[in-house]
mmCIF file of C-alpha atoms in Angstrom:
data_model
loop_
_atom_site.group_PDB
_atom_site.id
_atom_site.type_symbol
_atom_site.label_atom_id
_atom_site.label_comp_id
_atom_site.label_asym_id
_atom_site.label_seq_id
_atom_site.Cartn_x
_atom_site.Cartn_y
_atom_site.Cartn_z
ATOM 1 C CA UNK A 1 55.206 -22.540 10.816
ATOM 2 C CA UNK A 2 54.597 -22.507 14.603
ATOM 3 C CA UNK A 3 51.430 -24.069 15.982
ATOM 4 C CA UNK A 4 48.355 -22.074 15.912
ATOM 5 C CA UNK A 5 44.935 -22.216 17.658
ATOM 6 C CA UNK A 6 41.772 -22.399 15.604
ATOM 7 C CA UNK A 7 38.775 -20.065 16.194
ATOM 8 C CA UNK A 8 35.534 -20.443 14.560
ATOM 9 C CA UNK A 9 36.324 -18.744 11.257
ATOM 10 C CA UNK A 10 33.098 -16.842 10.720
ATOM 11 C CA UNK A 11 32.889 -15.705 14.270
ATOM 12 C CA UNK A 12 36.126 -13.921 13.818
ATOM 13 C CA UNK A 13 34.949 -11.791 10.927
ATOM 14 C CA UNK A 14 31.339 -11.331 12.439
ATOM 15 C CA UNK A 15 33.010 -9.894 15.466
ATOM 16 C CA UNK A 16 35.161 -7.621 13.474
ATOM 17 C CA UNK A 17 32.450 -6.080 11.211
ATOM 18 C CA UNK A 18 30.020 -5.783 14.222
ATOM 19 C CA UNK A 19 31.906 -2.639 15.293
ATOM 20 C CA UNK A 20 30.033 0.661 14.312
ATOM 21 C CA UNK A 21 31.152 2.122 10.998
ATOM 22 C CA UNK A 22 33.524 -0.639 9.871
ATOM 23 C CA UNK A 23 31.220 -2.117 7.099
ATOM 24 C CA UNK A 24 30.735 1.461 5.646
ATOM 25 C CA UNK A 25 34.471 2.460 5.570
ATOM 26 C CA UNK A 26 35.332 -1.190 4.255
ATOM 27 C CA UNK A 27 32.816 -0.706 1.330
ATOM 28 C CA UNK A 28 34.153 2.689 0.291
ATOM 29 C CA UNK A 29 37.861 1.703 0.685
ATOM 30 C CA UNK A 30 37.325 -1.487 -1.450
ATOM 31 C CA UNK A 31 35.866 0.744 -4.085
ATOM 32 C CA UNK A 32 38.653 3.017 -3.945
ATOM 33 C CA UNK A 33 41.342 0.289 -3.947
ATOM 34 C CA UNK A 34 40.014 -1.582 -7.042
ATOM 35 C CA UNK A 35 41.436 0.769 -9.556
ATOM 36 C CA UNK A 36 44.933 0.109 -8.198
ATOM 37 C CA UNK A 37 44.746 -3.114 -10.319
ATOM 38 C CA UNK A 38 42.986 -1.297 -13.314
ATOM 39 C CA UNK A 39 45.073 1.661 -14.087
ATOM 40 C CA UNK A 40 48.321 -0.023 -15.354
ATOM 41 C CA UNK A 41 46.531 -2.430 -17.594
ATOM 42 C CA UNK A 42 44.181 0.300 -18.916
ATOM 43 C CA UNK A 43 47.066 2.668 -19.577
ATOM 44 C CA UNK A 44 48.940 0.010 -21.600
ATOM 45 C CA UNK A 45 45.996 -0.926 -23.696
ATOM 46 C CA UNK A 46 44.911 2.622 -24.197
ATOM 47 C CA UNK A 47 48.520 3.943 -25.219
ATOM 48 C CA UNK A 48 49.428 0.932 -27.183
ATOM 49 C CA UNK A 49 46.403 0.894 -29.091
ATOM 50 C CA UNK A 50 46.487 4.599 -30.084
ATOM 51 C CA UNK A 51 50.169 4.936 -30.588
ATOM 52 C CA UNK A 52 51.126 1.339 -31.622
ATOM 53 C CA UNK A 53 53.975 1.089 -29.204
ATOM 54 C CA UNK A 54 54.221 -1.272 -26.110
ATOM 55 C CA UNK A 55 57.672 0.479 -25.412
ATOM 56 C CA UNK A 56 56.000 3.771 -24.949
ATOM 57 C CA UNK A 57 53.165 2.352 -22.781
ATOM 58 C CA UNK A 58 55.680 0.485 -20.585
ATOM 59 C CA UNK A 59 57.828 3.624 -20.228
ATOM 60 C CA UNK A 60 54.815 5.790 -19.270
ATOM 61 C CA UNK A 61 53.603 3.265 -16.560
ATOM 62 C CA UNK A 62 57.233 2.855 -15.265
ATOM 63 C CA UNK A 63 57.437 6.603 -14.859
ATOM 64 C CA UNK A 64 54.172 6.548 -12.891
ATOM 65 C CA UNK A 65 55.551 3.754 -10.596
ATOM 66 C CA UNK A 66 58.763 5.818 -10.046
ATOM 67 C CA UNK A 67 56.662 8.995 -9.349
ATOM 68 C CA UNK A 68 54.564 7.000 -6.856
ATOM 69 C CA UNK A 69 57.639 5.591 -4.982
ATOM 70 C CA UNK A 70 58.771 9.275 -4.342
ATOM 71 C CA UNK A 71 55.364 10.886 -3.698
ATOM 72 C CA UNK A 72 53.630 8.209 -1.753
ATOM 73 C CA UNK A 73 55.431 8.488 1.556
ATOM 74 C CA UNK A 74 55.055 12.273 1.473
ATOM 75 C CA UNK A 75 51.280 12.029 0.941
ATOM 76 C CA UNK A 76 51.143 9.441 3.828
ATOM 77 C CA UNK A 77 53.017 11.733 6.030
ATOM 78 C CA UNK A 78 50.475 14.543 5.348
ATOM 79 C CA UNK A 79 47.631 12.124 6.153
ATOM 80 C CA UNK A 80 49.231 11.120 9.479
ATOM 81 C CA UNK A 81 49.821 14.798 10.361
ATOM 82 C CA UNK A 82 46.490 16.386 9.134
ATOM 83 C CA UNK A 83 44.000 13.465 9.014
ATOM 84 C CA UNK A 84 42.746 11.184 6.249
ATOM 85 C CA UNK A 85 39.883 13.134 5.089
ATOM 86 C CA UNK A 86 41.708 16.446 4.830
ATOM 87 C CA UNK A 87 44.607 15.130 2.663
ATOM 88 C CA UNK A 88 43.068 12.042 0.918
ATOM 89 C CA UNK A 89 40.329 13.914 -0.946
ATOM 90 C CA UNK A 90 42.338 16.667 -2.661
ATOM 91 C CA UNK A 91 45.144 14.043 -3.350
ATOM 92 C CA UNK A 92 42.603 11.768 -4.982
ATOM 93 C CA UNK A 93 41.141 14.613 -7.022
ATOM 94 C CA UNK A 94 44.604 15.457 -8.251
ATOM 95 C CA UNK A 95 45.152 11.797 -9.194
ATOM 96 C CA UNK A 96 41.659 11.589 -10.982
ATOM 97 C CA UNK A 97 42.531 14.661 -12.986
ATOM 98 C CA UNK A 98 45.779 13.123 -13.975
ATOM 99 C CA UNK A 99 43.974 9.955 -15.239
ATOM 100 C CA UNK A 100 41.672 12.192 -17.143
ATOM 101 C CA UNK A 101 44.493 14.118 -18.692
ATOM 102 C CA UNK A 102 46.126 11.035 -19.767
ATOM 103 C CA UNK A 103 42.868 9.925 -21.403
ATOM 104 C CA UNK A 104 42.575 13.230 -23.265
ATOM 105 C CA UNK A 105 46.193 13.336 -24.335
ATOM 106 C CA UNK A 106 45.969 9.883 -25.879
ATOM 107 C CA UNK A 107 42.669 10.449 -27.534
ATOM 108 C CA UNK A 108 43.486 13.782 -29.133
ATOM 109 C CA UNK A 109 47.067 12.899 -30.009
ATOM 110 C CA UNK A 110 49.031 15.128 -27.902
ATOM 111 C CA UNK A 111 52.978 14.905 -27.856
ATOM 112 C CA UNK A 112 54.461 11.744 -26.059
ATOM 113 C CA UNK A 113 55.928 13.831 -23.413
ATOM 114 C CA UNK A 114 52.412 14.911 -22.199
ATOM 115 C CA UNK A 115 51.550 11.236 -21.498
ATOM 116 C CA UNK A 116 54.515 10.948 -18.995
ATOM 117 C CA UNK A 117 53.493 14.260 -17.310
ATOM 118 C CA UNK A 118 49.791 13.232 -16.995
ATOM 119 C CA UNK A 119 50.615 9.726 -15.642
ATOM 120 C CA UNK A 120 53.104 11.103 -13.236
ATOM 121 C CA UNK A 121 50.264 13.169 -11.705
ATOM 122 C CA UNK A 122 48.480 9.966 -10.655
ATOM 123 C CA UNK A 123 51.213 9.479 -8.164
ATOM 124 C CA UNK A 124 49.230 11.463 -5.607
ATOM 125 C CA UNK A 125 46.773 8.662 -5.178
ATOM 126 C CA UNK A 126 46.709 8.075 -1.501
ATOM 127 C CA UNK A 127 47.571 4.633 0.043
ATOM 128 C CA UNK A 128 43.835 3.555 0.599
ATOM 129 C CA UNK A 129 44.891 0.156 1.960
ATOM 130 C CA UNK A 130 47.183 1.790 4.436
ATOM 131 C CA UNK A 131 44.575 4.107 5.564
ATOM 132 C CA UNK A 132 42.090 1.301 6.098
ATOM 133 C CA UNK A 133 44.609 -0.640 8.190
ATOM 134 C CA UNK A 134 45.219 2.521 10.112
ATOM 135 C CA UNK A 135 41.565 2.576 11.032
ATOM 136 C CA UNK A 136 41.481 -0.880 12.209
ATOM 137 C CA UNK A 137 44.678 -0.340 14.297
ATOM 138 C CA UNK A 138 42.873 2.795 15.877
ATOM 139 C CA UNK A 139 39.525 0.831 16.548
ATOM 140 C CA UNK A 140 41.249 -2.257 17.863
ATOM 141 C CA UNK A 141 43.844 -0.972 20.165
ATOM 142 C CA UNK A 142 44.555 -3.546 22.804
ATOM 143 C CA UNK A 143 43.028 -6.476 20.971
ATOM 144 C CA UNK A 144 45.746 -8.091 19.005
ATOM 145 C CA UNK A 145 43.827 -10.987 18.013
ATOM 146 C CA UNK A 146 41.247 -8.890 16.432
ATOM 147 C CA UNK A 147 43.822 -6.632 14.812
ATOM 148 C CA UNK A 148 45.318 -9.921 13.237
ATOM 149 C CA UNK A 149 42.032 -10.833 11.785
ATOM 150 C CA UNK A 150 41.635 -7.344 10.312
ATOM 151 C CA UNK A 151 45.068 -7.270 8.878
ATOM 152 C CA UNK A 152 44.320 -10.679 7.224
ATOM 153 C CA UNK A 153 41.146 -9.403 5.731
ATOM 154 C CA UNK A 154 42.983 -6.395 4.315
ATOM 155 C CA UNK A 155 45.538 -8.597 2.628
ATOM 156 C CA UNK A 156 42.834 -10.809 1.250
ATOM 157 C CA UNK A 157 41.242 -7.628 -0.090
ATOM 158 C CA UNK A 158 44.500 -6.506 -1.841
ATOM 159 C CA UNK A 159 44.654 -9.988 -3.461
ATOM 160 C CA UNK A 160 40.967 -9.724 -4.601
ATOM 161 C CA UNK A 161 41.692 -6.218 -6.150
ATOM 162 C CA UNK A 162 44.752 -7.752 -7.781
ATOM 163 C CA UNK A 163 42.650 -10.429 -9.303
ATOM 164 C CA UNK A 164 39.641 -8.483 -10.408
ATOM 165 C CA UNK A 165 41.260 -5.127 -11.396
ATOM 166 C CA UNK A 166 43.123 -6.253 -14.532
ATOM 167 C CA UNK A 167 40.182 -8.445 -15.600
ATOM 168 C CA UNK A 168 37.683 -5.580 -15.315
ATOM 169 C CA UNK A 169 40.107 -3.177 -17.098
ATOM 170 C CA UNK A 170 40.582 -5.514 -19.895
ATOM 171 C CA UNK A 171 36.830 -6.096 -20.145
ATOM 172 C CA UNK A 172 36.038 -2.378 -20.268
ATOM 173 C CA UNK A 173 38.762 -1.554 -22.741
ATOM 174 C CA UNK A 174 37.920 -4.348 -24.952
ATOM 175 C CA UNK A 175 34.056 -4.261 -24.896
ATOM 176 C CA UNK A 176 33.504 -0.538 -25.018
ATOM 177 C CA UNK A 177 36.419 1.702 -25.995
ATOM 178 C CA UNK A 178 40.137 1.830 -25.225
ATOM 179 C CA UNK A 179 39.748 4.654 -22.667
ATOM 180 C CA UNK A 180 36.910 3.039 -20.775
ATOM 181 C CA UNK A 181 39.195 1.334 -18.113
ATOM 182 C CA UNK A 182 40.948 4.587 -17.303
ATOM 183 C CA UNK A 183 37.787 6.372 -17.029
ATOM 184 C CA UNK A 184 36.052 3.808 -14.869
ATOM 185 C CA UNK A 185 39.066 3.639 -12.560
ATOM 186 C CA UNK A 186 38.995 7.496 -12.048
ATOM 187 C CA UNK A 187 35.421 7.407 -11.240
ATOM 188 C CA UNK A 188 35.842 4.455 -8.811
ATOM 189 C CA UNK A 189 38.701 6.045 -7.112
ATOM 190 C CA UNK A 190 37.228 9.309 -6.588
ATOM 191 C CA UNK A 191 33.663 7.941 -5.428
ATOM 192 C CA UNK A 192 35.236 5.301 -3.229
ATOM 193 C CA UNK A 193 37.588 7.811 -1.478
ATOM 194 C CA UNK A 194 34.721 10.165 -0.835
ATOM 195 C CA UNK A 195 32.662 7.466 0.747
ATOM 196 C CA UNK A 196 35.540 6.167 2.674
ATOM 197 C CA UNK A 197 36.573 9.568 4.147
ATOM 198 C CA UNK A 198 32.909 10.417 4.816
ATOM 199 C CA UNK A 199 33.063 7.952 7.740
ATOM 200 C CA UNK A 200 34.558 10.312 10.172
ATOM 201 C CA UNK A 201 33.567 8.342 13.269
ATOM 202 C CA UNK A 202 36.089 5.729 12.537
ATOM 203 C CA UNK A 203 38.954 7.941 11.324
ATOM 204 C CA UNK A 204 42.181 7.901 13.527
ATOM 205 C CA UNK A 205 42.962 11.377 15.030
ATOM 206 C CA UNK A 206 45.471 13.530 13.193
ATOM 207 C CA UNK A 207 48.914 13.099 14.652
ATOM 208 C CA UNK A 208 50.042 16.642 14.090
ATOM 209 C CA UNK A 209 51.460 16.787 17.620
ATOM 210 C CA UNK A 210 53.236 13.407 17.473
ATOM 211 C CA UNK A 211 56.712 13.320 18.713
ATOM 212 C CA UNK A 212 57.421 10.052 16.878
ATOM 213 C CA UNK A 213 60.628 10.017 14.821
ATOM 214 C CA UNK A 214 60.845 9.144 11.135
ATOM 215 C CA UNK A 215 59.654 5.567 10.510
ATOM 216 C CA UNK A 216 62.664 4.938 8.201
ATOM 217 C CA UNK A 217 64.995 5.499 11.225
ATOM 218 C CA UNK A 218 62.964 3.425 13.626
ATOM 219 C CA UNK A 219 64.601 0.300 15.055
ATOM 220 C CA UNK A 220 64.148 -2.732 12.841
ATOM 221 C CA UNK A 221 62.522 -0.625 9.960
ATOM 222 C CA UNK A 222 65.382 -0.733 7.484
ATOM 223 C CA UNK A 223 65.631 -4.413 7.647
ATOM 224 C CA UNK A 224 61.860 -4.929 7.440
ATOM 225 C CA UNK A 225 61.789 -2.665 4.188
ATOM 226 C CA UNK A 226 64.503 -4.732 2.832
ATOM 227 C CA UNK A 227 62.249 -7.742 3.323
ATOM 228 C CA UNK A 228 59.476 -5.824 1.535
ATOM 229 C CA UNK A 229 61.904 -5.186 -1.366
ATOM 230 C CA UNK A 230 62.770 -8.870 -1.649
ATOM 231 C CA UNK A 231 59.084 -9.903 -1.413
ATOM 232 C CA UNK A 232 58.256 -7.278 -4.113
ATOM 233 C CA UNK A 233 60.913 -8.869 -6.320
ATOM 234 C CA UNK A 234 59.125 -12.205 -5.906
ATOM 235 C CA UNK A 235 55.927 -10.894 -7.215
ATOM 236 C CA UNK A 236 57.311 -8.834 -10.104
ATOM 237 C CA UNK A 237 59.443 -11.612 -11.458
ATOM 238 C CA UNK A 238 56.660 -14.195 -11.123
ATOM 239 C CA UNK A 239 54.408 -12.047 -13.217
ATOM 240 C CA UNK A 240 56.707 -11.361 -16.029
ATOM 241 C CA UNK A 241 58.140 -14.899 -16.164
ATOM 242 C CA UNK A 242 54.670 -16.514 -16.249
ATOM 243 C CA UNK A 243 53.496 -14.271 -19.166
ATOM 244 C CA UNK A 244 56.705 -15.317 -20.990
ATOM 245 C CA UNK A 245 56.301 -18.943 -20.216
ATOM 246 C CA UNK A 246 52.635 -18.827 -21.542
ATOM 247 C CA UNK A 247 53.617 -16.969 -24.603
ATOM 248 C CA UNK A 248 56.359 -19.438 -25.359
ATOM 249 C CA UNK A 249 53.911 -22.270 -25.137
ATOM 250 C CA UNK A 250 51.353 -20.425 -27.323
ATOM 251 C CA UNK A 251 48.899 -19.643 -24.724
ATOM 252 C CA UNK A 252 49.687 -16.118 -23.797
ATOM 253 C CA UNK A 253 46.002 -15.368 -22.629
ATOM 254 C CA UNK A 254 46.428 -18.096 -20.177
ATOM 255 C CA UNK A 255 48.839 -16.086 -18.275
ATOM 256 C CA UNK A 256 46.181 -13.964 -16.722
ATOM 257 C CA UNK A 257 44.154 -17.174 -15.447
ATOM 258 C CA UNK A 258 47.316 -18.753 -14.048
ATOM 259 C CA UNK A 259 48.301 -15.551 -12.119
ATOM 260 C CA UNK A 260 44.617 -15.132 -11.056
ATOM 261 C CA UNK A 261 44.848 -18.499 -9.473
ATOM 262 C CA UNK A 262 47.950 -17.533 -7.611
ATOM 263 C CA UNK A 263 46.107 -14.519 -6.264
ATOM 264 C CA UNK A 264 43.006 -16.652 -5.319
ATOM 265 C CA UNK A 265 45.256 -18.993 -3.370
ATOM 266 C CA UNK A 266 46.565 -16.017 -1.474
ATOM 267 C CA UNK A 267 43.181 -14.503 -0.950
ATOM 268 C CA UNK A 268 41.681 -17.802 0.517
ATOM 269 C CA UNK A 269 44.780 -18.291 2.607
ATOM 270 C CA UNK A 270 44.583 -14.685 4.017
ATOM 271 C CA UNK A 271 40.912 -15.355 5.184
ATOM 272 C CA UNK A 272 41.774 -18.470 6.765
ATOM 273 C CA UNK A 273 44.864 -17.106 8.449
ATOM 274 C CA UNK A 274 42.767 -14.413 9.830
ATOM 275 C CA UNK A 275 40.485 -16.803 11.711
ATOM 276 C CA UNK A 276 43.679 -18.327 13.504
ATOM 277 C CA UNK A 277 45.216 -17.106 16.599
ATOM 278 C CA UNK A 278 49.042 -17.346 15.752
ATOM 279 C CA UNK A 279 51.393 -18.288 18.500
ATOM 280 C CA UNK A 280 54.288 -16.185 19.340
ATOM 281 C CA UNK A 281 55.265 -12.645 18.286
ATOM 282 C CA UNK A 282 55.256 -11.486 14.711
ATOM 283 C CA UNK A 283 59.151 -11.179 14.728
ATOM 284 C CA UNK A 284 59.357 -14.945 15.541
ATOM 285 C CA UNK A 285 56.701 -15.910 13.111
ATOM 286 C CA UNK A 286 57.804 -14.058 10.018
ATOM 287 C CA UNK A 287 60.903 -16.330 9.144
ATOM 288 C CA UNK A 288 58.710 -19.380 9.320
ATOM 289 C CA UNK A 289 56.078 -17.688 6.956
ATOM 290 C CA UNK A 290 58.905 -16.610 4.530
ATOM 291 C CA UNK A 291 60.382 -20.089 4.641
ATOM 292 C CA UNK A 292 57.027 -21.710 3.649
ATOM 293 C CA UNK A 293 56.648 -19.123 1.008
ATOM 294 C CA UNK A 294 60.241 -20.042 -0.273
ATOM 295 C CA UNK A 295 59.510 -23.732 -0.343
ATOM 296 C CA UNK A 296 56.256 -23.408 -2.121
ATOM 297 C CA UNK A 297 57.841 -20.964 -4.706
ATOM 298 C CA UNK A 298 59.898 -23.686 -6.027
ATOM 299 C CA UNK A 299 56.599 -25.587 -7.192
ATOM 300 C CA UNK A 300 56.232 -23.299 -10.355
ATOM 301 C CA UNK A 301 59.957 -23.903 -11.189
ATOM 302 C CA UNK A 302 59.485 -27.688 -10.847
ATOM 303 C CA UNK A 303 56.143 -27.659 -12.873
ATOM 304 C CA UNK A 304 57.812 -25.616 -15.679
ATOM 305 C CA UNK A 305 60.874 -27.651 -15.810
ATOM 306 C CA UNK A 306 59.428 -31.204 -15.427
ATOM 307 C CA UNK A 307 56.135 -30.910 -17.370
ATOM 308 C CA UNK A 308 56.194 -27.618 -19.477
ATOM 309 C CA UNK A 309 52.507 -27.673 -19.126
ATOM 310 C CA UNK A 310 50.417 -24.522 -18.431
ATOM 311 C CA UNK A 311 47.873 -26.708 -16.545
ATOM 312 C CA UNK A 312 50.484 -28.015 -14.117
ATOM 313 C CA UNK A 313 51.988 -24.504 -13.746
ATOM 314 C CA UNK A 314 48.544 -23.055 -12.842
ATOM 315 C CA UNK A 315 48.020 -25.607 -10.208
ATOM 316 C CA UNK A 316 51.463 -24.990 -8.783
ATOM 317 C CA UNK A 317 50.790 -21.213 -8.728
ATOM 318 C CA UNK A 318 47.517 -21.890 -6.808
ATOM 319 C CA UNK A 319 49.355 -23.658 -4.189
ATOM 320 C CA UNK A 320 52.374 -21.312 -4.082
ATOM 321 C CA UNK A 321 49.944 -18.416 -3.546
ATOM 322 C CA UNK A 322 48.745 -19.826 -0.346
ATOM 323 C CA UNK A 323 51.975 -18.691 1.412
ATOM 324 C CA UNK A 324 51.767 -15.109 0.155
ATOM 325 C CA UNK A 325 48.957 -13.700 2.360
ATOM 326 C CA UNK A 326 50.257 -15.120 5.777
ATOM 327 C CA UNK A 327 53.646 -13.806 4.941
ATOM 328 C CA UNK A 328 52.399 -10.349 4.072
ATOM 329 C CA UNK A 329 50.096 -10.160 6.985
ATOM 330 C CA UNK A 330 52.842 -11.006 9.430
ATOM 331 C CA UNK A 331 55.190 -8.596 7.632
ATOM 332 C CA UNK A 332 52.693 -5.726 7.831
ATOM 333 C CA UNK A 333 52.062 -6.475 11.464
ATOM 334 C CA UNK A 334 55.801 -6.030 12.083
ATOM 335 C CA UNK A 335 55.778 -2.689 10.209
ATOM 336 C CA UNK A 336 52.894 -1.487 12.473
ATOM 337 C CA UNK A 337 54.719 -2.495 15.530
ATOM 338 C CA UNK A 338 58.032 -0.895 14.433
ATOM 339 C CA UNK A 339 56.417 2.406 13.193
ATOM 340 C CA UNK A 340 56.545 5.266 15.710
ATOM 341 C CA UNK A 341 53.342 6.474 17.141
ATOM 342 C CA UNK A 342 51.409 8.928 14.884
ATOM 343 C CA UNK A 343 53.285 7.923 11.747
ATOM 344 C CA UNK A 344 51.465 4.703 10.995
ATOM 345 C CA UNK A 345 50.162 5.534 7.653
ATOM 346 C CA UNK A 346 53.676 6.782 6.556
ATOM 347 C CA UNK A 347 55.286 3.451 7.945
ATOM 348 C CA UNK A 348 52.937 1.227 6.001
ATOM 349 C CA UNK A 349 53.147 3.403 2.792
ATOM 350 C CA UNK A 350 57.025 2.953 2.994
ATOM 351 C CA UNK A 351 56.452 -0.744 3.133
ATOM 352 C CA UNK A 352 54.282 -0.595 -0.058
ATOM 353 C CA UNK A 353 56.948 1.655 -1.633
ATOM 354 C CA UNK A 354 59.442 -1.062 -0.898
ATOM 355 C CA UNK A 355 57.089 -3.713 -2.490
ATOM 356 C CA UNK A 356 56.723 -1.485 -5.585
ATOM 357 C CA UNK A 357 60.481 -1.088 -5.918
ATOM 358 C CA UNK A 358 61.012 -4.890 -5.442
ATOM 359 C CA UNK A 359 58.343 -5.516 -8.092
ATOM 360 C CA UNK A 360 60.214 -3.338 -10.579
ATOM 361 C CA UNK A 361 63.531 -4.996 -9.918
ATOM 362 C CA UNK A 362 61.994 -8.327 -10.024
ATOM 363 C CA UNK A 363 60.243 -7.656 -13.313
ATOM 364 C CA UNK A 364 63.498 -6.333 -14.905
ATOM 365 C CA UNK A 365 65.535 -9.205 -13.674
ATOM 366 C CA UNK A 366 62.881 -11.898 -14.679
ATOM 367 C CA UNK A 367 62.685 -10.213 -18.054
ATOM 368 C CA UNK A 368 66.470 -10.362 -18.547
ATOM 369 C CA UNK A 369 66.559 -13.965 -17.560
ATOM 370 C CA UNK A 370 63.780 -15.099 -19.740
ATOM 371 C CA UNK A 371 65.265 -13.175 -22.840
ATOM 372 C CA UNK A 372 68.856 -14.442 -22.187
ATOM 373 C CA UNK A 373 68.171 -17.949 -20.784
ATOM 374 C CA UNK A 374 64.741 -19.290 -21.050
ATOM 375 C CA UNK A 375 61.245 -18.844 -19.528
ATOM 376 C CA UNK A 376 61.689 -21.940 -17.306
ATOM 377 C CA UNK A 377 65.002 -20.503 -16.027
ATOM 378 C CA UNK A 378 63.132 -17.345 -15.118
ATOM 379 C CA UNK A 379 61.233 -19.097 -12.334
ATOM 380 C CA UNK A 380 64.593 -19.237 -10.442
ATOM 381 C CA UNK A 381 64.451 -15.493 -9.889
ATOM 382 C CA UNK A 382 61.398 -15.458 -7.660
ATOM 383 C CA UNK A 383 62.818 -18.363 -5.628
ATOM 384 C CA UNK A 384 66.147 -16.575 -5.344
ATOM 385 C CA UNK A 385 64.293 -13.396 -4.099
ATOM 386 C CA UNK A 386 62.401 -15.494 -1.613
ATOM 387 C CA UNK A 387 65.623 -16.901 -0.266
ATOM 388 C CA UNK A 388 67.001 -13.360 0.184
ATOM 389 C CA UNK A 389 63.894 -12.403 2.131
ATOM 390 C CA UNK A 390 64.267 -15.563 4.237
ATOM 391 C CA UNK A 391 67.910 -14.722 5.086
ATOM 392 C CA UNK A 392 67.001 -11.102 6.056
ATOM 393 C CA UNK A 393 64.070 -12.214 8.227
ATOM 394 C CA UNK A 394 66.126 -14.821 10.061
ATOM 395 C CA UNK A 395 68.782 -12.323 10.676
ATOM 396 C CA UNK A 396 66.217 -10.027 12.415
ATOM 397 C CA UNK A 397 64.071 -12.698 14.082
ATOM 398 C CA UNK A 398 64.879 -11.359 17.628
ATOM 399 C CA UNK A 399 64.160 -7.808 16.460
#
């Protein structure tokens, strides 16, 4: 990576949260964002437990993912046009009702097709992380150093929710009743969104009069979304392959710990990266970040191939995770720069949609390789996806 200049780490974040209203909207947003890591696990546990079919549970959650990919950019466009509070609240209510409908359909033994319909309704969940980043971009206009710190914090928050969400969901479903994870997620989502949108002083102005074109047609954006797709494939493949590897070694429960360590490495790296002042424009930095990520993604492959040990693999995932947050922070900074004025939330949601699509492709590819070759060979999939992201980012380094 190119050289950086270190600031006092705590000072950078103190300065960020000294701004009026930032602590309040961040607290509400984190509460609303946590369920994103809960709903998938909760749905699988709830449906598989009641219907005895992981295939049905997987199909239902996949349907929700596909519906989100279609719906999320449309919701984001409405948020940009009419304002966060005006759109996010009714969209969240609809999503929460979808979660409750799924819970009731499972509990009372409704036909299978109702599960698909109910879970598809949750696709109206607004991109809470994108709305938070949009607020930072609005508040920190003209201060790129502070915006970099804010984006790094947001990426670390994403990783934290990724770590804690599945753990909390599994705990609730296992300790209380199978529907507890879904119920708690719906309550957290609605409560957090209401608290977040109540902070009107920090809300960006609605862009209904914006003349900015569609983000998808903005210069450099198609290539940027292709990078998102490839990065998503890294994450999706890594998750499936790690579960398969742990299961093959007779330690399936250890997969969650190993993947949690990867997220922890990313979270810590994101906070550190936010306290640095990166040298050069984001378009020049991204290839170096992806190159570091590609190199570190070979560590899980080597650990699996040379040792076959879950302990060694967990350590490799922890180290490999440290490249994730800097890469994602730089990538999202480029998305912000290339998104037309007044369409920021839509642009970032398109990036998230690209990541989700990549996760789905990576999961499917990783699963195929595991089944037809071996779990160890499966670790070649995230490395390959990282190489593809690297090639695209180098091709666009002057964009």
